[in-house]
Amino acid sequence: MHVDDIDDAGQLIRYALTAQLARLDQHKISETKVASGAGKSSSQLTNWKKGIGSPPDGEVLRSLDSSIVGLAPETEPLGGLNSLGIRLRGLTNQDSLIAHLPASWTWEMLLEDANTEFAVLVQASALLSLFIPIDQARLSPSELRARYKERKIQPLVKHLALIGGAPPTSRNIDALVLLGGLTKCAWDHDLGHLVHSKLQDLPLGFRLWRAITKLVHLCEENLSSTNHLKEWVTGLLKDAEGLRRTSIYPGRSLDLELAIAIPYEWSRPDGPEGDWVHKLLLARAQDDTATLRERGTAAMGLWQRTLAHNPDHRNEASQDGQRVKRVESELRNLAHGFARPDARPDVAAGLRWVAATLTSVLDKKVPVCNQWPEPDPREPWFQVVQDATDVLDTQEIPDRILDATKVLFQHMLLQNAGVQRRQATDTLLAGGWTNAVIKGLAHVLEHEKEQSWLRVRALFAIGFLQRRDSTVANILVQACQEAYDKLKSPSPTGAQITEMHAVLFSIGDCFGASFGVRDRGQLRSVRNSIAPILDELAKGELTQEERFYPVARALVYLLTFTAQDRRGERFDLSETLLQSMRDHPDTVTRDFCEWTLGFRFTTDGKVQSLMRAVDLDND
């Protein structure tokens, strides 16, 4: 098993399948049993692992999920192959749906209330199954839309927006995929206004960019029938800079991922507005106040998009070739600026690394960096990543997936193209060997104390890998203390503020996700260990200055999702600190506190489901 192209969905799905089968080996469950349980032959399974023949479609991946989970129900979470496939390849037909239901059940199911997250996902999948055939036949969905608009479509969209904005478990990410599909297939201006309002007003709305990106990918199949969406989507992107300033995660770069996905026909160089996406991406890459994540994603995305939209670029005399040459010149100038010694001293090493990888893809005329350039000897952080990769050799990862796991691990830390870096994380999560990967990330945090940009990437990955054991708890508590110590220094840098923001989000993403009672002990342990830090951030003067506002927003996020029931007369820490932040000078922080306090706690101090936030719309 090898991975030599981080942008090849087939390779990534094969890795996840092979890695899951390797975990089943430990439980004496043979691949023959898995194949049989999925209604397939052993030879078919072998061919899929080797990439021979047609890759497994959604129906096959769903069958494999069922077989793997059914044969090993007590094994630490397995399955999710179909979900990974949808994220990598798209939601293109009914066979890809998260939940696949007999058509005869759908109508009756949609009569019921969806009062849990799982019920929402199943109903959204069922409703989308009715729209997809109409959409693929290029017929008007007006009759079906009218039937379900107020009773089902709008309530489901509100719930999907909430679920998708919560910490990033596979369930929450699936909600965004379904939201994108439903918005595209059931589109009307009222639905567009509803999604726009959630993106703008919902504290968790920054994650809805992923749903809109999924919608745009679906539009690529038939641009002529989606002109009604073009103006809406492009309008959202042109508002992105303003939305970014009021976001609780202003550096997340999900709006840039949408920009990269915009079809050529929507942003033509010879169009009335020219290639406005080019201008947007270049401006963000040049913005000294943007995060390293944003600048790298924008620069690499601009190059990917340029090559994809100019297929004759290798003919330098052609119009495509001339256009690519002009963009290449712009990006080489950008890379030269990134490499200047005076370029953002707090992330100078990170900018040099972006410059090195950008120059590499420009030299090779390839869209994505799959082979790392030789680093400057002055960059000791790179050796830390290499040593962390070697840690995986000691973690009993089976030989047949070890090299591929190490490749994905390095992409998770070194890849400057944001979309592909997240794909590496998604694939490692689906493969299931996350305990080993966490050990490698812990090595980075233990041995690299100065490069905040690299620590931010490691922290982000830990949050997404969704492990909640004592090892992760200890890692995040230590990282939180270190970030806080930097924040309290006389002149903390922008990168150090971002590091504090990142660790608070990582704790919220990991220990704030919905999970079983057996994990509550770790949540209490983490929160108790960092309670003095949380108290000082909430009540002290440190986050009162404007440049520290992102830290205050991340703190509210953590408190919202790690809230626990009141114990007797004693208020929970989250409720107490949220109350104390209601007068924070940052409007976004204040509004986020009011939103959480408006639904999260009952009068007797019980923590309510995120689903109850929908009730705020009806007040």
Coordinates of C-alpha atoms in Angstrom, one line a residue:
M1 CA 0.0 0.0 0.0
H2 CA 1.4 3.4 -1.0
V3 CA 0.3 7.0 -1.1
D4 CA 2.2 9.1 -3.6
D5 CA -0.5 11.6 -4.5
I6 CA -2.3 13.4 -1.7
D7 CA -4.9 14.6 -4.2
D8 CA -5.8 11.1 -5.4
A9 CA -9.1 10.1 -3.7
G10 CA -8.7 6.5 -4.9
Q11 CA -5.4 6.1 -3.1
L12 CA -6.7 7.7 0.1
I13 CA -9.8 5.5 0.2
R14 CA -7.6 2.4 -0.5
Y15 CA -5.4 3.4 2.4
A16 CA -8.4 3.7 4.8
L17 CA -9.8 0.4 3.7
T18 CA -6.4 -1.4 4.1
A19 CA -5.8 0.2 7.5
Q20 CA -9.2 -0.8 8.8
L21 CA -8.6 -4.4 7.6
A22 CA -5.3 -4.4 9.3
R23 CA -7.0 -3.5 12.6
L24 CA -9.4 -6.4 12.2
D25 CA -6.4 -8.7 11.8
Q26 CA -5.7 -8.0 15.5
H27 CA -9.1 -9.4 16.3
K28 CA -8.7 -12.5 14.2
I29 CA -11.3 -11.3 11.6
S30 CA -10.2 -12.3 8.1
E31 CA -10.6 -10.3 5.0
T32 CA -12.6 -13.2 3.6
K33 CA -15.2 -12.7 6.3
V34 CA -15.3 -9.0 5.6
A35 CA -15.8 -9.6 1.9
S36 CA -18.5 -12.2 2.5
G37 CA -20.3 -9.9 5.0
A38 CA -20.4 -7.2 2.3
G39 CA -21.7 -9.6 -0.3
K40 CA -18.5 -9.5 -2.3
S41 CA -15.7 -11.9 -3.1
S42 CA -12.3 -12.0 -1.6
S43 CA -10.8 -11.3 -5.1
Q44 CA -12.9 -8.1 -5.4
L45 CA -11.7 -6.9 -2.0
T46 CA -8.1 -7.6 -3.0
N47 CA -8.5 -5.7 -6.3
W48 CA -10.0 -2.7 -4.5
K49 CA -7.0 -2.6 -2.1
K50 CA -4.6 -2.8 -5.1
G51 CA -6.5 -0.2 -7.1
I52 CA -7.3 -2.7 -9.9
G53 CA -10.5 -2.1 -11.9
S54 CA -13.2 0.3 -11.0
P55 CA -12.9 1.9 -7.5
P56 CA -15.6 1.0 -5.0
D57 CA -18.6 3.2 -5.3
G58 CA -20.8 4.5 -2.5
E59 CA -22.9 1.4 -2.3
V60 CA -19.9 -0.9 -2.0
L61 CA -18.3 1.4 0.7
R62 CA -21.5 1.4 2.6
S63 CA -21.6 -2.4 2.4
L64 CA -18.0 -2.7 3.6
D65 CA -18.8 -0.3 6.5
S66 CA -21.7 -2.5 7.6
S67 CA -19.7 -5.7 7.4
I68 CA -16.7 -4.2 9.3
V69 CA -18.8 -2.7 12.1
G70 CA -21.0 -5.8 12.3
L71 CA -18.1 -8.2 12.5
A72 CA -16.2 -6.1 15.1
P73 CA -18.9 -4.2 17.1
E74 CA -16.6 -3.9 20.2
T75 CA -13.6 -2.6 18.3
E76 CA -12.8 1.1 18.7
P77 CA -14.7 3.0 16.1
L78 CA -14.5 1.5 12.6
G79 CA -16.4 2.1 9.4
G80 CA -16.9 5.6 7.9
L81 CA -15.5 4.5 4.5
N82 CA -18.5 5.8 2.6
S83 CA -18.4 9.1 4.6
L84 CA -14.7 9.5 3.7
G85 CA -15.6 8.7 0.1
I86 CA -18.2 11.4 0.0
R87 CA -15.8 14.0 1.4
L88 CA -13.1 13.1 -1.1
R89 CA -15.2 12.4 -4.2
G90 CA -18.5 14.1 -3.6
L91 CA -22.2 13.4 -3.1
T92 CA -23.1 12.6 -6.6
N93 CA -26.0 10.2 -6.5
Q94 CA -28.3 8.2 -4.3
D95 CA -25.7 5.5 -3.8
S96 CA -23.5 8.0 -2.0
L97 CA -26.1 9.0 0.6
I98 CA -25.1 8.8 4.3
A99 CA -28.2 6.7 5.1
H100 CA -29.7 4.6 2.4
L101 CA -33.4 3.8 2.9
P102 CA -36.0 1.8 0.8
A103 CA -37.9 4.3 -1.3
S104 CA -41.2 3.0 0.1
W105 CA -40.1 4.1 3.7
T106 CA -39.2 7.6 2.7
W107 CA -42.6 9.3 2.5
E108 CA -43.8 7.8 5.8
M109 CA -40.5 8.6 7.6
L110 CA -40.7 12.3 6.6
L111 CA -44.0 12.6 8.4
E112 CA -42.2 12.0 11.8
D113 CA -40.5 14.7 13.9
A114 CA -36.7 14.7 13.8
N115 CA -35.8 15.4 17.4
T116 CA -32.3 13.9 17.7
E117 CA -29.1 14.5 15.6
F118 CA -29.3 11.0 14.1
A119 CA -33.0 11.5 13.2
V120 CA -32.1 14.8 11.4
L121 CA -29.3 13.1 9.4
V122 CA -31.5 10.2 8.4
Q123 CA -34.4 12.4 7.4
A124 CA -32.1 14.8 5.5
S125 CA -30.7 11.8 3.6
A126 CA -34.2 10.5 2.9
L127 CA -35.4 13.9 1.7
L128 CA -32.3 14.3 -0.5
S129 CA -33.0 10.9 -2.0
L130 CA -36.2 12.3 -3.4
F131 CA -34.5 15.3 -4.9
I132 CA -31.5 13.7 -6.4
P133 CA -33.3 11.9 -9.3
I134 CA -35.1 15.1 -10.2
D135 CA -31.9 17.0 -10.2
Q136 CA -30.0 14.4 -12.3
A137 CA -32.9 14.4 -14.8
R138 CA -32.6 18.2 -14.9
L139 CA -36.2 18.7 -14.1
S140 CA -37.8 21.4 -11.9
P141 CA -38.1 20.4 -8.2
S142 CA -40.8 23.0 -7.6
E143 CA -43.6 20.6 -6.8
L144 CA -41.6 18.5 -4.4
R145 CA -40.0 21.6 -2.9
A146 CA -43.4 23.2 -2.3
R147 CA -44.6 20.1 -0.6
Y148 CA -41.8 20.0 1.9
K149 CA -40.5 23.5 2.1
E150 CA -41.9 24.8 5.4
R151 CA -42.6 21.5 7.1
K152 CA -39.3 19.7 6.4
I153 CA -36.7 21.5 4.3
Q154 CA -36.3 24.7 6.4
P155 CA -36.4 22.9 9.8
L156 CA -33.8 20.3 8.5
V157 CA -31.6 23.1 7.1
K158 CA -31.6 24.9 10.5
H159 CA -30.7 21.6 12.3
L160 CA -28.1 20.6 9.8
A161 CA -26.4 24.0 10.2
L162 CA -26.3 23.5 14.0
I163 CA -25.0 20.0 13.8
G164 CA -22.4 20.9 11.2
G165 CA -21.1 23.8 13.3
A166 CA -20.4 21.6 16.3
P167 CA -17.0 19.9 17.0
P168 CA -15.9 17.9 13.9
T169 CA -16.9 14.3 14.4
S170 CA -17.8 12.3 11.3
R171 CA -21.5 12.9 12.1
N172 CA -21.1 16.7 12.1
I173 CA -19.1 16.7 8.9
D174 CA -21.7 14.5 7.2
A175 CA -24.3 17.1 8.2
L176 CA -22.5 19.7 6.2
V177 CA -22.3 17.4 3.2
L178 CA -26.1 16.8 3.4
L179 CA -26.7 20.5 3.8
G180 CA -24.7 21.3 0.7
G181 CA -26.6 18.6 -1.3
L182 CA -30.0 19.7 0.0
T183 CA -29.3 23.4 -0.7
K184 CA -28.3 22.6 -4.3
C185 CA -31.2 20.3 -5.1
A186 CA -34.0 22.1 -3.3
W187 CA -32.7 25.6 -4.0
D188 CA -34.9 28.7 -4.0
H189 CA -34.2 32.2 -2.8
D190 CA -35.8 31.6 0.6
L191 CA -33.5 28.7 1.2
G192 CA -30.5 30.7 0.0
H193 CA -31.5 33.5 2.4
L194 CA -31.8 31.0 5.3
V195 CA -28.3 29.5 4.7
H196 CA -26.8 33.0 4.3
S197 CA -28.3 34.1 7.6
K198 CA -26.9 31.0 9.4
L199 CA -23.5 31.7 7.8
Q200 CA -23.6 35.3 9.0
D201 CA -25.4 35.1 12.3
L202 CA -24.8 31.6 13.8
P203 CA -21.8 31.7 16.1
L204 CA -20.8 28.3 14.6
G205 CA -21.5 29.5 11.0
F206 CA -17.9 29.6 9.9
R207 CA -18.1 25.8 9.2
L208 CA -21.0 26.3 6.8
W209 CA -18.5 27.3 4.1
R210 CA -17.8 23.6 3.8
A211 CA -21.5 23.0 2.9
I212 CA -21.4 25.7 0.3
T213 CA -18.2 24.3 -1.2
K214 CA -19.9 20.9 -1.4
L215 CA -22.8 22.6 -3.2
V216 CA -20.3 24.1 -5.7
H217 CA -18.7 20.8 -6.4
L218 CA -22.1 19.4 -7.2
C219 CA -22.8 22.3 -9.5
E220 CA -19.8 21.4 -11.7
E221 CA -21.7 18.5 -13.2
N222 CA -24.2 20.8 -14.9
L223 CA -23.3 24.5 -14.9
S224 CA -26.0 25.4 -17.3
S225 CA -28.7 24.5 -14.8
T226 CA -27.2 26.2 -11.8
N227 CA -26.9 29.8 -13.0
H228 CA -29.4 30.7 -10.3
L229 CA -26.8 29.6 -7.7
K230 CA -23.9 31.5 -9.3
E231 CA -24.9 35.0 -8.1
W232 CA -25.7 33.7 -4.6
V233 CA -22.4 31.9 -4.1
T234 CA -20.3 34.6 -5.6
G235 CA -22.1 37.2 -3.4
L236 CA -21.2 35.1 -0.3
L237 CA -17.6 35.0 -1.2
K238 CA -17.4 38.7 -1.8
D239 CA -18.8 39.2 1.7
A240 CA -16.2 36.8 3.1
E241 CA -13.7 39.4 4.3
G242 CA -16.4 41.0 6.5
L243 CA -17.6 37.7 7.8
R244 CA -14.0 36.7 8.5
R245 CA -13.6 39.7 10.9
T246 CA -16.6 38.6 12.9
S247 CA -15.8 34.9 12.9
I248 CA -15.0 32.9 16.0
Y249 CA -12.3 31.2 13.9
P250 CA -11.1 34.0 11.6
G251 CA -8.1 32.1 10.3
R252 CA -9.8 28.8 9.4
S253 CA -9.6 29.5 5.6
L254 CA -12.8 27.6 4.7
D255 CA -13.9 30.5 2.6
L256 CA -10.7 30.1 0.6
E257 CA -11.5 26.4 0.0
L258 CA -14.8 27.6 -1.5
A259 CA -13.0 30.1 -3.7
I260 CA -10.6 27.4 -5.0
A261 CA -13.6 25.3 -6.0
I262 CA -15.4 28.1 -8.0
P263 CA -15.9 26.9 -11.6
Y264 CA -14.0 28.5 -14.4
E265 CA -17.2 29.7 -16.0
W266 CA -18.1 31.7 -12.9
S267 CA -14.8 33.6 -12.8
R268 CA -13.5 33.9 -16.4
P269 CA -10.5 36.2 -17.2
D270 CA -12.6 37.5 -20.1
G271 CA -15.8 37.9 -18.0
P272 CA -17.3 41.3 -17.0
E273 CA -15.5 41.2 -13.6
G274 CA -12.4 39.4 -14.8
D275 CA -11.1 36.5 -12.8
W276 CA -12.3 37.8 -9.4
V277 CA -11.4 34.6 -7.6
H278 CA -7.8 35.0 -8.7
K279 CA -7.8 38.5 -7.2
L280 CA -9.4 37.2 -3.9
L281 CA -6.9 34.4 -3.5
L282 CA -3.9 36.6 -4.3
A283 CA -5.0 39.4 -2.0
R284 CA -5.3 36.9 0.9
A285 CA -1.9 35.4 0.1
Q286 CA -0.4 38.9 0.2
D287 CA -2.2 39.9 3.4
D288 CA 0.4 40.2 6.2
T289 CA -2.3 40.2 8.8
A290 CA -3.7 36.8 7.6
T291 CA -2.6 33.6 9.3
L292 CA 0.0 31.3 7.8
R293 CA -2.8 28.7 7.1
E294 CA -4.7 31.3 5.0
R295 CA -1.7 32.6 3.1
G296 CA -0.5 29.1 2.2
T297 CA -3.9 27.8 1.3
A298 CA -4.6 30.9 -0.9
A299 CA -1.2 30.7 -2.7
M300 CA -1.2 27.0 -3.3
G301 CA -4.9 27.1 -4.2
L302 CA -4.4 29.8 -6.8
W303 CA -1.8 27.7 -8.5
Q304 CA -3.9 24.5 -8.4
R305 CA -6.8 26.4 -9.9
T306 CA -4.7 28.0 -12.6
L307 CA -3.4 24.7 -13.8
A308 CA -6.8 23.1 -13.7
H309 CA -8.5 25.8 -15.7
N310 CA -5.7 26.1 -18.3
P311 CA -5.2 22.5 -19.6
D312 CA -3.0 23.6 -22.5
H313 CA -0.5 25.3 -20.3
R314 CA 2.5 23.3 -21.3
N315 CA 2.2 24.9 -24.7
E316 CA 3.8 28.2 -23.7
A317 CA 2.7 29.9 -27.0
S318 CA -1.0 29.1 -26.3
Q319 CA -3.4 31.4 -24.5
D320 CA -3.4 28.9 -21.6
G321 CA 0.4 28.9 -21.5
Q322 CA 0.6 32.7 -21.4
R323 CA -2.0 32.9 -18.7
V324 CA -0.2 30.3 -16.5
K325 CA 3.1 32.1 -17.1
R326 CA 1.6 35.4 -15.8
V327 CA 0.3 33.7 -12.6
E328 CA 3.6 31.9 -12.2
S329 CA 5.4 35.3 -12.2
E330 CA 3.0 36.6 -9.6
L331 CA 3.5 33.6 -7.3
R332 CA 7.3 33.6 -7.7
N333 CA 7.2 37.3 -6.6
L334 CA 5.0 36.2 -3.7
A335 CA 7.4 33.4 -2.7
H336 CA 10.3 35.8 -2.8
G337 CA 8.5 38.0 -0.4
F338 CA 7.7 35.1 1.9
A339 CA 11.4 34.2 2.1
R340 CA 12.5 37.7 3.1
P341 CA 14.2 37.8 6.5
D342 CA 11.9 40.6 7.6
A343 CA 8.7 38.8 6.6
R344 CA 6.5 38.4 9.7
P345 CA 9.2 37.4 12.2
D346 CA 6.7 35.4 14.3
V347 CA 6.0 33.0 11.4
A348 CA 9.2 33.6 9.4
A349 CA 10.1 29.9 9.2
G350 CA 6.6 28.9 8.2
L351 CA 6.6 31.5 5.4
R352 CA 9.9 30.2 4.2
W353 CA 8.4 26.7 4.1
V354 CA 5.4 28.0 2.1
A355 CA 7.9 29.7 -0.3
A356 CA 9.9 26.5 -0.7
T357 CA 6.9 24.3 -1.4
L358 CA 5.3 26.9 -3.7
T359 CA 8.5 27.3 -5.7
S360 CA 8.7 23.5 -5.9
V361 CA 5.3 23.1 -7.6
L362 CA 6.0 26.1 -9.8
D363 CA 9.3 24.6 -11.0
K364 CA 7.6 21.2 -11.6
K365 CA 4.4 22.6 -13.1
V366 CA 2.4 20.3 -10.8
P367 CA -0.7 21.3 -8.8
V368 CA 0.2 19.8 -5.4
C369 CA 3.4 19.3 -3.5
N370 CA 3.9 15.5 -3.0
Q371 CA 7.7 15.6 -2.6
W372 CA 9.1 17.9 0.0
P373 CA 11.9 20.3 -1.2
E374 CA 15.2 20.0 0.6
P375 CA 14.9 22.3 3.7
D376 CA 17.3 25.0 4.6
P377 CA 19.8 23.7 7.2
R378 CA 18.8 26.6 9.4
E379 CA 15.3 25.0 9.9
P380 CA 15.7 22.7 12.9
W381 CA 11.9 22.3 13.1
F382 CA 12.0 20.2 9.9
Q383 CA 14.1 17.6 11.7
V384 CA 11.6 17.6 14.5
V385 CA 8.9 16.5 12.0
Q386 CA 11.2 13.9 10.6
D387 CA 11.9 12.5 14.1
A388 CA 8.2 12.6 14.8
T389 CA 7.6 10.5 11.7
D390 CA 10.1 8.0 12.8
V391 CA 8.1 7.6 16.1
L392 CA 5.5 5.8 14.0
D393 CA 8.1 3.0 13.4
T394 CA 7.8 2.2 17.1
Q395 CA 4.0 2.0 17.3
E396 CA 3.3 -1.5 15.9
I397 CA 1.7 -0.2 12.7
P398 CA 1.5 -3.1 10.3
D399 CA 4.2 -3.0 7.6
R400 CA 1.7 -3.0 4.8
I401 CA 0.4 0.5 5.8
L402 CA 3.4 1.9 7.7
D403 CA 5.0 3.8 4.8
A404 CA 1.6 5.2 3.7
T405 CA 0.8 6.2 7.2
K406 CA 4.1 8.1 7.5
V407 CA 3.4 9.9 4.2
L408 CA -0.1 11.0 5.4
F409 CA 1.4 12.1 8.7
Q410 CA 3.9 14.4 7.1
H411 CA 1.2 15.8 4.8
M412 CA -0.8 16.6 7.9
L413 CA 2.1 18.8 9.2
L414 CA 4.0 19.9 6.1
Q415 CA 1.4 20.3 3.4
N416 CA 0.7 24.0 2.8
A417 CA -2.4 23.4 0.6
G418 CA -5.2 23.5 3.2
V419 CA -7.6 21.2 1.3
Q420 CA -5.0 18.4 0.9
R421 CA -3.7 18.8 4.5
R422 CA -7.2 18.2 5.8
Q423 CA -7.7 15.2 3.4
A424 CA -4.6 13.6 5.0
T425 CA -6.1 14.1 8.4
D426 CA -9.5 12.8 7.3
T427 CA -7.9 9.7 5.8
L428 CA -5.8 8.9 8.9
L429 CA -8.9 9.3 11.1
A430 CA -10.8 6.8 8.8
G431 CA -7.9 4.4 8.8
G432 CA -8.1 4.1 12.5
W433 CA -4.5 4.0 13.7
T434 CA -5.0 7.3 15.5
N435 CA -3.2 6.3 18.7
A436 CA 0.0 5.9 16.8
V437 CA -0.5 9.2 15.0
I438 CA -1.1 11.0 18.3
K439 CA 2.2 9.8 19.6
G440 CA 3.9 11.4 16.6
L441 CA 2.1 14.7 17.1
A442 CA 3.0 14.6 20.8
H443 CA 6.6 14.4 19.8
V444 CA 6.3 17.6 17.8
L445 CA 4.7 19.5 20.7
E446 CA 7.3 18.2 23.1
H447 CA 10.3 19.0 21.0
E448 CA 9.3 22.1 19.1
K449 CA 8.5 25.0 21.4
E450 CA 9.3 28.0 19.3
Q451 CA 7.5 27.5 16.0
S452 CA 3.9 28.3 16.9
W453 CA 2.7 27.8 13.3
L454 CA 3.8 24.1 13.4
R455 CA 2.4 23.6 16.9
V456 CA -0.9 25.0 15.6
R457 CA -1.0 22.4 12.9
A458 CA -0.3 19.6 15.4
L459 CA -3.0 20.9 17.7
F460 CA -5.5 21.2 14.9
A461 CA -4.9 17.6 13.9
I462 CA -5.3 16.4 17.5
G463 CA -8.7 18.0 17.7
F464 CA -9.8 16.4 14.5
L465 CA -8.5 12.9 15.3
Q466 CA -11.1 12.7 18.1
R467 CA -9.2 10.6 20.6
R468 CA -10.2 11.3 24.2
D469 CA -7.9 9.1 26.3
S470 CA -5.6 10.1 29.1
T471 CA -2.6 10.6 26.6
V472 CA -4.5 13.2 24.6
A473 CA -5.8 14.8 27.8
N474 CA -2.2 15.2 29.1
I475 CA -1.0 16.5 25.8
L476 CA -3.6 19.2 25.5
V477 CA -3.3 20.3 29.2
Q478 CA 0.4 20.7 28.8
A479 CA 0.0 22.6 25.4
C480 CA -2.6 24.9 27.0
Q481 CA -0.3 25.8 29.9
E482 CA 2.6 26.5 27.5
A483 CA 0.4 28.6 25.2
Y484 CA -0.9 30.6 28.2
D485 CA 2.6 31.3 29.4
K486 CA 3.5 32.7 26.0
L487 CA 0.3 34.8 26.0
K488 CA 1.2 36.3 29.4
S489 CA 4.7 37.4 28.1
P490 CA 5.2 41.2 27.8
S491 CA 4.8 41.2 24.0
P492 CA 3.1 38.0 22.7
T493 CA 3.3 37.7 18.9
G494 CA 0.4 37.2 16.6
A495 CA 1.5 33.6 16.1
Q496 CA 1.4 33.0 19.9
I497 CA -2.1 34.4 20.1
T498 CA -3.1 32.0 17.3
E499 CA -1.5 29.2 19.3
M500 CA -3.6 30.0 22.3
H501 CA -6.7 30.1 20.1
A502 CA -5.8 26.8 18.5
V503 CA -5.3 24.9 21.8
L504 CA -8.7 26.1 23.2
F505 CA -10.4 25.0 20.0
S506 CA -8.6 21.7 20.0
I507 CA -9.8 21.0 23.5
G508 CA -13.3 22.0 22.6
D509 CA -13.2 20.0 19.4
C510 CA -11.9 16.8 21.1
F511 CA -13.5 16.8 24.5
G512 CA -16.5 18.9 23.7
A513 CA -17.8 16.5 21.0
S514 CA -20.9 14.4 21.7
F515 CA -19.7 11.1 23.1
G516 CA -20.5 8.4 25.6
V517 CA -20.6 8.6 29.3
R518 CA -17.4 6.6 29.6
D519 CA -15.5 9.6 28.3
R520 CA -16.8 12.1 30.8
G521 CA -14.1 11.4 33.3
Q522 CA -11.4 12.6 30.8
L523 CA -13.5 15.7 30.1
R524 CA -13.6 16.6 33.8
S525 CA -9.9 15.9 34.2
V526 CA -9.0 18.2 31.3
R527 CA -11.2 21.0 32.5
N528 CA -10.2 20.8 36.1
S529 CA -6.5 20.9 35.1
I530 CA -6.9 24.1 33.1
A531 CA -9.6 25.7 35.2
P532 CA -7.3 28.5 36.6
I533 CA -6.3 29.4 33.0
L534 CA -9.9 29.5 31.8
D535 CA -10.9 31.6 34.8
E536 CA -8.2 34.1 34.2
L537 CA -9.0 34.3 30.4
A538 CA -12.7 34.9 31.2
K539 CA -12.4 37.3 34.1
G540 CA -9.0 39.0 33.7
E541 CA -7.8 41.8 31.5
L542 CA -5.8 39.6 29.1
T543 CA -8.5 39.2 26.4
Q544 CA -9.8 42.8 26.7
E545 CA -7.5 44.2 24.1
E546 CA -8.8 43.8 20.5
R547 CA -6.0 41.7 19.1
F548 CA -6.8 39.1 21.8
Y549 CA -10.5 38.9 20.9
P550 CA -10.0 35.6 18.9
V551 CA -8.8 34.0 22.2
A552 CA -12.0 35.1 24.0
R553 CA -14.1 33.7 21.1
A554 CA -12.3 30.3 21.3
L555 CA -12.8 30.3 25.1
V556 CA -16.6 30.7 24.6
Y557 CA -16.5 27.8 22.1
L558 CA -14.7 25.6 24.6
L559 CA -17.1 26.5 27.4
T560 CA -20.1 25.9 25.2
F561 CA -19.1 22.4 24.2
T562 CA -17.5 21.2 27.5
A563 CA -20.5 22.3 29.6
Q564 CA -21.6 19.8 32.3
D565 CA -24.7 19.5 34.5
R566 CA -24.8 21.5 37.6
R567 CA -23.8 19.5 40.7
G568 CA -26.3 20.3 43.4
E569 CA -26.3 24.0 44.1
R570 CA -22.9 24.4 42.5
F571 CA -22.9 26.0 39.1
D572 CA -20.9 24.3 36.3
L573 CA -17.6 26.1 35.4
S574 CA -18.9 26.8 31.9
E575 CA -22.1 28.4 33.0
T576 CA -20.2 30.6 35.6
L577 CA -17.6 31.8 33.1
L578 CA -20.1 32.4 30.3
Q579 CA -22.1 34.6 32.7
S580 CA -19.0 36.5 33.6
M581 CA -18.2 37.2 29.9
R582 CA -21.5 38.7 29.0
D583 CA -20.0 42.2 29.2
H584 CA -16.9 41.4 27.2
P585 CA -15.9 44.4 25.0
D586 CA -15.9 42.2 21.9
T587 CA -19.4 42.1 20.4
V588 CA -18.9 38.7 18.8
T589 CA -17.8 37.2 22.2
R590 CA -20.8 38.8 23.9
D591 CA -23.3 37.6 21.3
F592 CA -21.8 34.1 21.4
C593 CA -22.2 34.0 25.2
E594 CA -25.8 35.2 25.0
W595 CA -26.6 32.6 22.3
T596 CA -25.1 29.7 24.5
L597 CA -26.8 30.9 27.7
G598 CA -30.1 31.2 25.8
F599 CA -30.5 27.5 25.3
R600 CA -27.6 25.4 26.8
F601 CA -28.7 25.2 30.4
T602 CA -32.1 24.5 32.0
T603 CA -33.3 26.4 35.0
D604 CA -32.0 23.6 37.2
G605 CA -28.6 23.5 35.5
K606 CA -29.0 20.5 33.1
V607 CA -27.1 20.8 29.9
Q608 CA -29.3 20.7 26.9
S609 CA -28.6 19.4 23.4
L610 CA -27.4 21.8 20.7
M611 CA -30.6 20.9 18.9
R612 CA -32.4 23.2 21.4
A613 CA -30.7 26.2 19.9
V614 CA -33.2 26.0 17.0
D615 CA -35.8 27.2 19.6
L616 CA -34.1 30.6 19.7
D617 CA -35.2 31.1 16.1
N618 CA -38.8 30.8 17.2
D619 CA -38.6 33.2 20.1

